[in-house]
mmCIF file of C-alpha atoms and ligand atoms in Angstrom:
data_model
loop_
_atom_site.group_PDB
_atom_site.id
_atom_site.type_symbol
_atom_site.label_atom_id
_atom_site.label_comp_id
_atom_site.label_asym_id
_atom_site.label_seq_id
_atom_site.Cartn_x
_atom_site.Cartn_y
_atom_site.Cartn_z
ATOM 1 C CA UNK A 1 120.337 119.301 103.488
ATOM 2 C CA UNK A 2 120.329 117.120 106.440
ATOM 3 C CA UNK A 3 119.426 113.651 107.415
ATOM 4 C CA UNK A 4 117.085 113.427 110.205
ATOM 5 C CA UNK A 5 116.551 110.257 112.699
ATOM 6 C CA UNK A 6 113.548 108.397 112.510
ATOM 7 C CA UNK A 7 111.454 108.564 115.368
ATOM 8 C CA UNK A 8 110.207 104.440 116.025
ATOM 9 C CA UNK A 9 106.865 103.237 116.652
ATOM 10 C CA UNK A 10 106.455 103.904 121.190
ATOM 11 C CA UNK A 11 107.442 107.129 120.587
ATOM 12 C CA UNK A 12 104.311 109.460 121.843
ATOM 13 C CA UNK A 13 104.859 112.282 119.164
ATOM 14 C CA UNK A 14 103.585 109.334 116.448
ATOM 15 C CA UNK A 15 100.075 109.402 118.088
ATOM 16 C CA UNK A 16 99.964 113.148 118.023
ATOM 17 C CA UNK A 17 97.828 115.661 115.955
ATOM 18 C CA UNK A 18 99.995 117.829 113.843
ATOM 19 C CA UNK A 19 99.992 121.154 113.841
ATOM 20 C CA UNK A 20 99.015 123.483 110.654
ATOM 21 C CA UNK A 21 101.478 125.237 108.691
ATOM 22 C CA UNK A 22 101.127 129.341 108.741
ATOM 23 C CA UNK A 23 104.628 130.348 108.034
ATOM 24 C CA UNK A 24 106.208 129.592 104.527
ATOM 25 C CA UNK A 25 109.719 130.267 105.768
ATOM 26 C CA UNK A 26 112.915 129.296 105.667
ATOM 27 C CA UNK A 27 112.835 126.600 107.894
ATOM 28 C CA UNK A 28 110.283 125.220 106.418
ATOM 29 C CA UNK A 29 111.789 124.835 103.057
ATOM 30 C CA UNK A 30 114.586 122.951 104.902
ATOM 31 C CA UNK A 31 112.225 120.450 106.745
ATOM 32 C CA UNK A 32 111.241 119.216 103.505
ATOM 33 C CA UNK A 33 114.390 119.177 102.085
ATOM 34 C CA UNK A 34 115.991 116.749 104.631
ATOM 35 C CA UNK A 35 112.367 114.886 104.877
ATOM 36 C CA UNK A 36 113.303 113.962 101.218
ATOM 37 C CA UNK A 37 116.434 113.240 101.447
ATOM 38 C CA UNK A 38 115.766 111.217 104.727
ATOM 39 C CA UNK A 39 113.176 108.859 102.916
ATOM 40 C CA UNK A 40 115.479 108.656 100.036
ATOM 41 C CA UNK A 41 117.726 107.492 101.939
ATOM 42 C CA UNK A 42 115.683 105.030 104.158
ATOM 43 C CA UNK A 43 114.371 103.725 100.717
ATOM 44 C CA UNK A 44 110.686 105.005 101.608
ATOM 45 C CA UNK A 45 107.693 106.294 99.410
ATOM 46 C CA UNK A 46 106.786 108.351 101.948
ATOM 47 C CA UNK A 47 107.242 110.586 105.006
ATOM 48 C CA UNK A 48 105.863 112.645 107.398
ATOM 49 C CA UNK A 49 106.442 115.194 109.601
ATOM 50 C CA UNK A 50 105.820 113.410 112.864
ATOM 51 C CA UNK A 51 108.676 110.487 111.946
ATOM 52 C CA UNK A 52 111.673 113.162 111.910
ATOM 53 C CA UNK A 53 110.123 114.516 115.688
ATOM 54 C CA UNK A 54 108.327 117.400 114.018
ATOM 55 C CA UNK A 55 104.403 117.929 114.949
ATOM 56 C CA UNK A 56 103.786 119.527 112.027
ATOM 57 C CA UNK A 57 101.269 119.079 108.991
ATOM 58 C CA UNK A 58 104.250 118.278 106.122
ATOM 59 C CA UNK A 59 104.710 115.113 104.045
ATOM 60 C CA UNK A 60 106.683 113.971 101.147
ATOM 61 C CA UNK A 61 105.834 111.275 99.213
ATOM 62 C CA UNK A 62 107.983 109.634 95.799
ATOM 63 C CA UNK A 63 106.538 106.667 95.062
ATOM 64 C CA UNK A 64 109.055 107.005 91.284
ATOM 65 C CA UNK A 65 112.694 107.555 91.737
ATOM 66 C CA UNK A 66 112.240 109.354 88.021
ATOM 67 C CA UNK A 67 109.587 111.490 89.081
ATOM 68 C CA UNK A 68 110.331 114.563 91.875
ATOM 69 C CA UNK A 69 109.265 114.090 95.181
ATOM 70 C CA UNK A 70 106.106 115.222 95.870
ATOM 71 C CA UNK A 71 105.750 118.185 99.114
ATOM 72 C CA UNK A 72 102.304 118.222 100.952
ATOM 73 C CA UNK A 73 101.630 120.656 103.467
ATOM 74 C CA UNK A 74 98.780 120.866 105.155
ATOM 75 C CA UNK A 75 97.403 118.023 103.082
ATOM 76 C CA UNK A 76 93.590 117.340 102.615
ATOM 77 C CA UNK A 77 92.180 114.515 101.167
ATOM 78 C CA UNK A 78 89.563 115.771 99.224
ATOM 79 C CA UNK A 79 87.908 112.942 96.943
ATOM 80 C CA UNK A 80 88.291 108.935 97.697
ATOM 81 C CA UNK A 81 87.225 106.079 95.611
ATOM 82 C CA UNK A 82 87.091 102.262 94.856
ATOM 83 C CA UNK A 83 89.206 99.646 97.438
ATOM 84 C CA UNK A 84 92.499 98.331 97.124
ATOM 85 C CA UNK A 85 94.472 95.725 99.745
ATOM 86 C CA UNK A 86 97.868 95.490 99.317
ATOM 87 C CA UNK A 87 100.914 95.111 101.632
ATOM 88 C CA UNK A 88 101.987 97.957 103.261
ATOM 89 C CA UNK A 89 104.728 99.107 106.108
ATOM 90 C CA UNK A 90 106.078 101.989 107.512
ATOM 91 C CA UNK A 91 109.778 103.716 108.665
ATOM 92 C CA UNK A 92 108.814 103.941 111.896
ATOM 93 C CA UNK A 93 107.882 100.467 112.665
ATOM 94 C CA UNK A 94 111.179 98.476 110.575
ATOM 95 C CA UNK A 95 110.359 94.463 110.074
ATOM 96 C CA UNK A 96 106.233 94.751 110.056
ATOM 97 C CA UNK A 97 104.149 94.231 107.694
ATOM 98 C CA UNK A 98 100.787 94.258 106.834
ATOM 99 C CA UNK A 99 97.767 94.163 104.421
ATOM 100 C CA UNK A 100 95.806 97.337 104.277
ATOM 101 C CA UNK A 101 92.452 98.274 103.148
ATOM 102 C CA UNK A 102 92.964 101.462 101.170
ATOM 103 C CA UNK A 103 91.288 103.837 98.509
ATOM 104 C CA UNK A 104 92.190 103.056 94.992
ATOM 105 C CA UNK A 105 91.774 106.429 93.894
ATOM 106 C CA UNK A 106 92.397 110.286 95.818
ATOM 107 C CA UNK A 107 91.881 113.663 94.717
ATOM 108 C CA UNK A 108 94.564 115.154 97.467
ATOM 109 C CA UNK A 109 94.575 119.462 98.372
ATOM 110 C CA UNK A 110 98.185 120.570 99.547
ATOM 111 C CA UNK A 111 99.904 123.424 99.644
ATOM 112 C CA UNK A 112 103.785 123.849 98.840
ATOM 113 C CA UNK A 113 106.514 125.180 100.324
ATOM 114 C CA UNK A 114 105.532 128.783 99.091
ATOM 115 C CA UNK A 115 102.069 127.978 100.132
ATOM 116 C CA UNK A 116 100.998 127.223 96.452
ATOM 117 C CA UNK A 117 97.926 125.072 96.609
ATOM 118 C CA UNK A 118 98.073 121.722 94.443
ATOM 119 C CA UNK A 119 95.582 119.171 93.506
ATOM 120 C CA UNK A 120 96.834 115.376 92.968
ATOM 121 C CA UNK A 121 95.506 112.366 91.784
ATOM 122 C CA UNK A 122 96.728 109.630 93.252
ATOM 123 C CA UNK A 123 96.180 105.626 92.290
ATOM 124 C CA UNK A 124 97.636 102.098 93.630
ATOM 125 C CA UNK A 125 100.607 102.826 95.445
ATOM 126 C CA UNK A 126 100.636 106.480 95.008
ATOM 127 C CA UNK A 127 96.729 106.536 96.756
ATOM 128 C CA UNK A 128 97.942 104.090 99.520
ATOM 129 C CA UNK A 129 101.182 106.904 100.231
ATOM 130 C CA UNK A 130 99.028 109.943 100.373
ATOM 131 C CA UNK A 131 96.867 107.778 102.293
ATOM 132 C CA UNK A 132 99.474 106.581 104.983
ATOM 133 C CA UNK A 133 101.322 110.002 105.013
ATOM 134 C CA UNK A 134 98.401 112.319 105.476
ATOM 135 C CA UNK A 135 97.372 109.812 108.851
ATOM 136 C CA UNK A 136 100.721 109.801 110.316
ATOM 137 C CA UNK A 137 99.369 113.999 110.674
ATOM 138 C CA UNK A 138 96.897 112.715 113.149
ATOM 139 C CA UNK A 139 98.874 110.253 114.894
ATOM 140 C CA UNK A 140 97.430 107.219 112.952
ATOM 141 C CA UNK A 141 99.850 104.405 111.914
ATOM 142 C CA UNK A 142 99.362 102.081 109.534
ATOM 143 C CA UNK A 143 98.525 99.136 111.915
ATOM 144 C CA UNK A 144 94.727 101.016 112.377
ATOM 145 C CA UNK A 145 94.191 99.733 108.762
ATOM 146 C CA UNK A 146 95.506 96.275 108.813
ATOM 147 C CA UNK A 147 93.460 93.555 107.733
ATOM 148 C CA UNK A 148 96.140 91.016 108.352
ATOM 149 C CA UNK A 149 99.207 91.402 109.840
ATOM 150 C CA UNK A 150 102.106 89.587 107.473
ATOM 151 C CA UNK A 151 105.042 87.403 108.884
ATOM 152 C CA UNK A 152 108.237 88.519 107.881
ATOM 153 C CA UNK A 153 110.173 85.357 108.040
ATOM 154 C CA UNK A 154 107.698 83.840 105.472
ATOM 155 C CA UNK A 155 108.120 86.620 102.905
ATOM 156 C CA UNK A 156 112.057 86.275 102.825
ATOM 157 C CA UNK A 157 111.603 82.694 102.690
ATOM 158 C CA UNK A 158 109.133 82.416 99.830
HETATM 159 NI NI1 NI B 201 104.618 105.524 108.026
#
């Protein structure tokens, strides 16, 4: 496994489309594997393809150290429901922060690594990650879904 660089908010590959995933090889097994170990590392619930320089429909998302990181390829969101706002940020833009409006609840359609397809349920935070992750796939960033942008200076302070 590898770490990968982050790719930082300017970058043009962020407001690409991805592309979908037809080959469950190799070298897609070891995308994943450093995407994981790249949020991990970065302290993120999620990631996506697009932030390691990758155009490519793949995201990871751990929103529990205890649990196992969650793969999504060629993710779907299937089934949304209910509203949440809560403060949300994102790898590629470090220091900004914002309140979203988000789904409480998604039904999420991914395949794995072998090309196993999954359905997840996701609520709070988890929702908000699928949520975030799946729209970094079309070159969305979190920003589109602020309802108020939060100062940083005022969170450390308080
Ligand atoms: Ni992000």
């Amino acid at each position: 496994m590898a770490i990968r660089n982050i790719v930082l908010e300017g970058d043009p590959i962020l407001s690409k489309k991805c592309r979908v995933i037809e080959n469950f090889d190799e070298r897609l097994a070891q995308l994943i594997d450093d995407m994981i170990e790249t949020m991990r590392l970065n302290n993120g619930v999620g990631l996506a393809a697009p932030q390691v320089g990758m155009l490519k429909r793949v995201v990871v998302v751990q929103v529990d150290r205890d649990e196992p990181a969650i793969e999504l390829v060629n993710p779907e969101i299937i089934e949304a429901e209910g509203t949440q706002e809560e403060a949300e940020g994102c790898l590629s833009c470090p220091g900004e922060y914002g309140i979203t409006k988000r789904p409480m609840r998604v039904k999420v359609k991914a395949l794995d690594r072998l090309g196993k397809e999954h359905i997840y349920e996701g609520e709070a935070l988890l929702a908000r990650a699928f949520c975030h992750e799946i729209d970094h796939l079309d070159g969305i960033l979190f920003k589109s879904h602020v309802v108020q942008m939060l100062d940083v200076s005022d969170l450390k302070s308080s």
